[in-house]
Amino acid sequence: MQSFRTELENPIVEKDILDLERKIALFRDGKIDEEKFRSLRLARGVYGQRQQGVQMVRIKLPYGRVTSAQLRRICKVSEEYSIGRLHITTRQDIQIHFVSLDRTPELWAELEKDDVTLREACGNTVRNVTASETAGIDPKEPFDVTPYADATFRYFLRNPICGEMGRKFKMSFSSSGEDNALSYLHDLGFIAKVKTVDGQEVRGFKVLLGGGLGSQPRHADAISDFVETDQIIPFTEAVLRIFDRHGERARRNKARMKFLVKDLGIETFLDLVEKEKKALPYSTFPIEFEAYEAAKTLPNPESPTLDSAPGLDFELWKLTNVLPQKQTGYVSVGVRVSLGDFYLDQARPLADLVEKYASGEVRLTLRQNILIRDVREDLVPFFYQELKKIGLAQRGYNTLGDITACPGTDTCNLGIASSTGIAVELEKVILDEYPQYLQNTDLVIKISGCMNACGQHNMAHIGFQGMSMKSGKTVIPALQVLLGGGNLGDGNGRFADKVTKVPSRRGPQALRVLLDDFEKNAGGKDFLGYYDQQGQIYFYDLLKELSDASTVTEADSVDWGHEEAYEVAVGVGECAGVMIDLVATLLLEALEKLELGKTALEEGRWSDSIYHHYAGLINAAKALLLSDGTSTNSYANIISLFDEKYVQNGKIDLGSSFADKVYQINQHEPTPEFAQAYAKQAMEIYSLLKTFREAEVEA
């Protein structure tokens, strides 16, 4: 690998990027284990693709905000390092595909020139902090959640607590009780609220904890109807510390926080959170919002000339793609991006358009679309005209015809069936046969290529999950049909029921059957009311003929978007940063964490120093346990097992138990004195453990 110069102003970011370059070189030289290296690159947004030898790079865009300059920068990077296609995810990120691993450090450096990061976009980290795309313009919002989402993102980026947890952690901020950031399916969800105290309006959030999708969806618990804004970051930090310490680390499919909350019980979990507060660097963390709100201005550009008068197509588009704002005289324009994929010849003109005639930014949405904000009402025909020129003027924004789908078998290792292929076909069915649904915003279709639910299929009114099924000895692509999910608002939601499985090729007909029956038998009810009225068995019977595997034909063996017969080809998933730790690697990592702790100590970051030294001790103890074949499944488990295997029997003399030493972390405030004492103790224990291991190897 040839080294490059980053020329970045931020030394922390520069060090991060150069570290990635150095570790890629070590990996190429065979000095870092492949599985361990996977964990390292995932935490830097570099994700293995289904196709060998190339990577998907996930660009982390907090709450989906992208300025014109940032969008141009992403286009430049995609043009130089990728294939020119940008993919919007259901977490408001952008992904680019087919990137060479060796070029990811310089790609990252290019992005950082406009304050765009890859850090912790994948892996066992705090993932992108999402928020309502309408935050700041929503007529129903009590206040703009943008500065609170931004502060949360920045506080936990590179935070030592959450860079290497047992599994990923997701947060969202909803601007109003409509909960369009879907708090109920997040590890932590926040819904903006206000209340009056002594005649003063106080800002806060309704807080939900422990939600998630995947193969075992769990509805988050509402733990408080109102937490003041200055408590949000301390509370979140305490939650993350408990998750990091007690969360599962061995069984990947049980490692999300929803399982920890379920196992401990919500009261026990919250009691641990409360006890952790003493160790936090801040008891309150006021979030600056006045300056952000005061700096906001509305654009007032000169009116451009239209090429021609608007026609019927414009009127139809306006019905679904123009949204009201709370700012008088301004609206937002919804840009429907089919399957979240758009291209450089669309992105660059879009960046210019919003810079000149709107607020100079767009927000990526949870439904893989784009929202242009602060458009003066009289400019709406012009925006339609310009969007039409670049192929971004499809009507039906956020309607039934606007289907959400993950990449599935196109690029993902875990994809079982083509989610994008069937999504294209279903959109055709709606456009050609059910155009009235292009104005229906009360029905949602979502599709995932596997059970991990990246397309959020199990919270949709109509969901499809990619899978396979057998017809005799032939394996064919199939779709699990799920019905009855949906967002009910204010932190309440429902998950869809699994109804039946149909061959993928019959997916369009399954949709026709469902929509025809809905129109015939709903009796004025919405879809959820209709589903509850008919019941799960009714829909199983309704689709029974389509699910009959004995009637499949040769055509059913070819998945949508493919020409060859289907083959099951599922690789190793990287959604959760799969890891295989080696003893030497763990000891090296322990030392690296201790060195990070030393640096933090020198810089006066007492809490960070303490946590780095804590993590270093855990890694060193885990290395010794691994060396004698002892399996562990959480940090807390490592601490207790190390005492049992090494301290209580006198193999290693620490002067007291390992638990007593380590757990000082949550028994003291993070003062300079304690940070220095904890660092000194950690280095002494590490030296003892390293010496023990060396003697063990020599023996």
PDB file of N, CA, C and O in Angstrom, residues 206-209 219-225 266 270 490-492:
ATOM      1  N   LYS A 206     -40.312  12.293  25.855  1.00  0.00           N
ATOM      2  CA  LYS A 206     -40.784  10.976  26.263  1.00  0.00           C
ATOM      3  C   LYS A 206     -39.701   9.998  25.842  1.00  0.00           C
ATOM      4  O   LYS A 206     -39.165  10.082  24.721  1.00  0.00           O
ATOM      5  N   VAL A 207     -39.347   9.054  26.732  1.00  0.00           N
ATOM      6  CA  VAL A 207     -38.211   8.170  26.475  1.00  0.00           C
ATOM      7  C   VAL A 207     -38.677   6.721  26.414  1.00  0.00           C
ATOM      8  O   VAL A 207     -39.393   6.249  27.304  1.00  0.00           O
ATOM      9  N   LEU A 208     -38.249   6.030  25.356  1.00  0.00           N
ATOM     10  CA  LEU A 208     -38.522   4.601  25.186  1.00  0.00           C
ATOM     11  C   LEU A 208     -37.217   3.850  25.098  1.00  0.00           C
ATOM     12  O   LEU A 208     -36.239   4.346  24.517  1.00  0.00           O
ATOM     13  N   LEU A 209     -37.192   2.644  25.656  1.00  0.00           N
ATOM     14  CA  LEU A 209     -35.951   1.886  25.773  1.00  0.00           C
ATOM     15  C   LEU A 209     -36.172   0.410  25.469  1.00  0.00           C
ATOM     16  O   LEU A 209     -37.164  -0.174  25.888  1.00  0.00           O
ATOM     17  N   HIS A 219     -41.124  -4.455  21.208  1.00  0.00           N
ATOM     18  CA  HIS A 219     -41.615  -3.090  21.387  1.00  0.00           C
ATOM     19  C   HIS A 219     -40.885  -2.472  22.573  1.00  0.00           C
ATOM     20  O   HIS A 219     -40.800  -3.061  23.649  1.00  0.00           O
ATOM     21  N   ALA A 220     -40.339  -1.273  22.384  1.00  0.00           N
ATOM     22  CA  ALA A 220     -39.619  -0.601  23.458  1.00  0.00           C
ATOM     23  C   ALA A 220     -40.539  -0.302  24.636  1.00  0.00           C
ATOM     24  O   ALA A 220     -41.748  -0.099  24.466  1.00  0.00           O
ATOM     25  N   ASP A 221     -39.962  -0.249  25.817  1.00  0.00           N
ATOM     26  CA  ASP A 221     -40.692   0.141  27.024  1.00  0.00           C
ATOM     27  C   ASP A 221     -40.680   1.655  27.159  1.00  0.00           C
ATOM     28  O   ASP A 221     -39.621   2.282  27.035  1.00  0.00           O
ATOM     29  N   ALA A 222     -41.839   2.237  27.429  1.00  0.00           N
ATOM     30  CA  ALA A 222     -41.893   3.664  27.754  1.00  0.00           C
ATOM     31  C   ALA A 222     -41.470   3.823  29.202  1.00  0.00           C
ATOM     32  O   ALA A 222     -42.181   3.419  30.119  1.00  0.00           O
ATOM     33  N   ILE A 223     -40.294   4.398  29.430  1.00  0.00           N
ATOM     34  CA  ILE A 223     -39.762   4.449  30.796  1.00  0.00           C
ATOM     35  C   ILE A 223     -40.000   5.800  31.468  1.00  0.00           C
ATOM     36  O   ILE A 223     -39.862   5.924  32.678  1.00  0.00           O
ATOM     37  N   SER A 224     -40.335   6.807  30.666  1.00  0.00           N
ATOM     38  CA  SER A 224     -40.653   8.108  31.247  1.00  0.00           C
ATOM     39  C   SER A 224     -41.463   8.920  30.246  1.00  0.00           C
ATOM     40  O   SER A 224     -41.153   8.926  29.054  1.00  0.00           O
ATOM     41  N   ASP A 225     -42.482   9.595  30.744  1.00  0.00           N
ATOM     42  CA  ASP A 225     -43.261  10.482  29.880  1.00  0.00           C
ATOM     43  C   ASP A 225     -42.584  11.822  29.676  1.00  0.00           C
ATOM     44  O   ASP A 225     -42.921  12.559  28.754  1.00  0.00           O
ATOM     45  N   ILE A 266     -37.010  -4.679  33.207  1.00  0.00           N
ATOM     46  CA  ILE A 266     -36.825  -3.244  33.042  1.00  0.00           C
ATOM     47  C   ILE A 266     -36.467  -2.566  34.360  1.00  0.00           C
ATOM     48  O   ILE A 266     -35.639  -1.640  34.400  1.00  0.00           O
ATOM     49  N   LEU A 270     -32.992  -0.475  34.911  1.00  0.00           N
ATOM     50  CA  LEU A 270     -33.006   0.951  35.260  1.00  0.00           C
ATOM     51  C   LEU A 270     -32.334   1.205  36.613  1.00  0.00           C
ATOM     52  O   LEU A 270     -31.744   2.270  36.827  1.00  0.00           O
ATOM     53  N   ASP A 490     -46.942   8.377  19.162  1.00  0.00           N
ATOM     54  CA  ASP A 490     -46.590   8.634  20.558  1.00  0.00           C
ATOM     55  C   ASP A 490     -45.868   7.459  21.219  1.00  0.00           C
ATOM     56  O   ASP A 490     -46.080   7.143  22.389  1.00  0.00           O
ATOM     57  N   GLY A 491     -45.016   6.795  20.457  1.00  0.00           N
ATOM     58  CA  GLY A 491     -44.234   5.692  21.010  1.00  0.00           C
ATOM     59  C   GLY A 491     -44.939   4.359  21.019  1.00  0.00           C
ATOM     60  O   GLY A 491     -44.468   3.417  21.657  1.00  0.00           O
ATOM     61  N   ASN A 492     -46.045   4.258  20.320  1.00  0.00           N
ATOM     62  CA  ASN A 492     -46.784   2.999  20.243  1.00  0.00           C
ATOM     63  C   ASN A 492     -46.753   2.475  18.814  1.00  0.00           C
ATOM     64  O   ASN A 492     -46.912   3.221  17.859  1.00  0.00           O
TER      65      ASN A 492
END
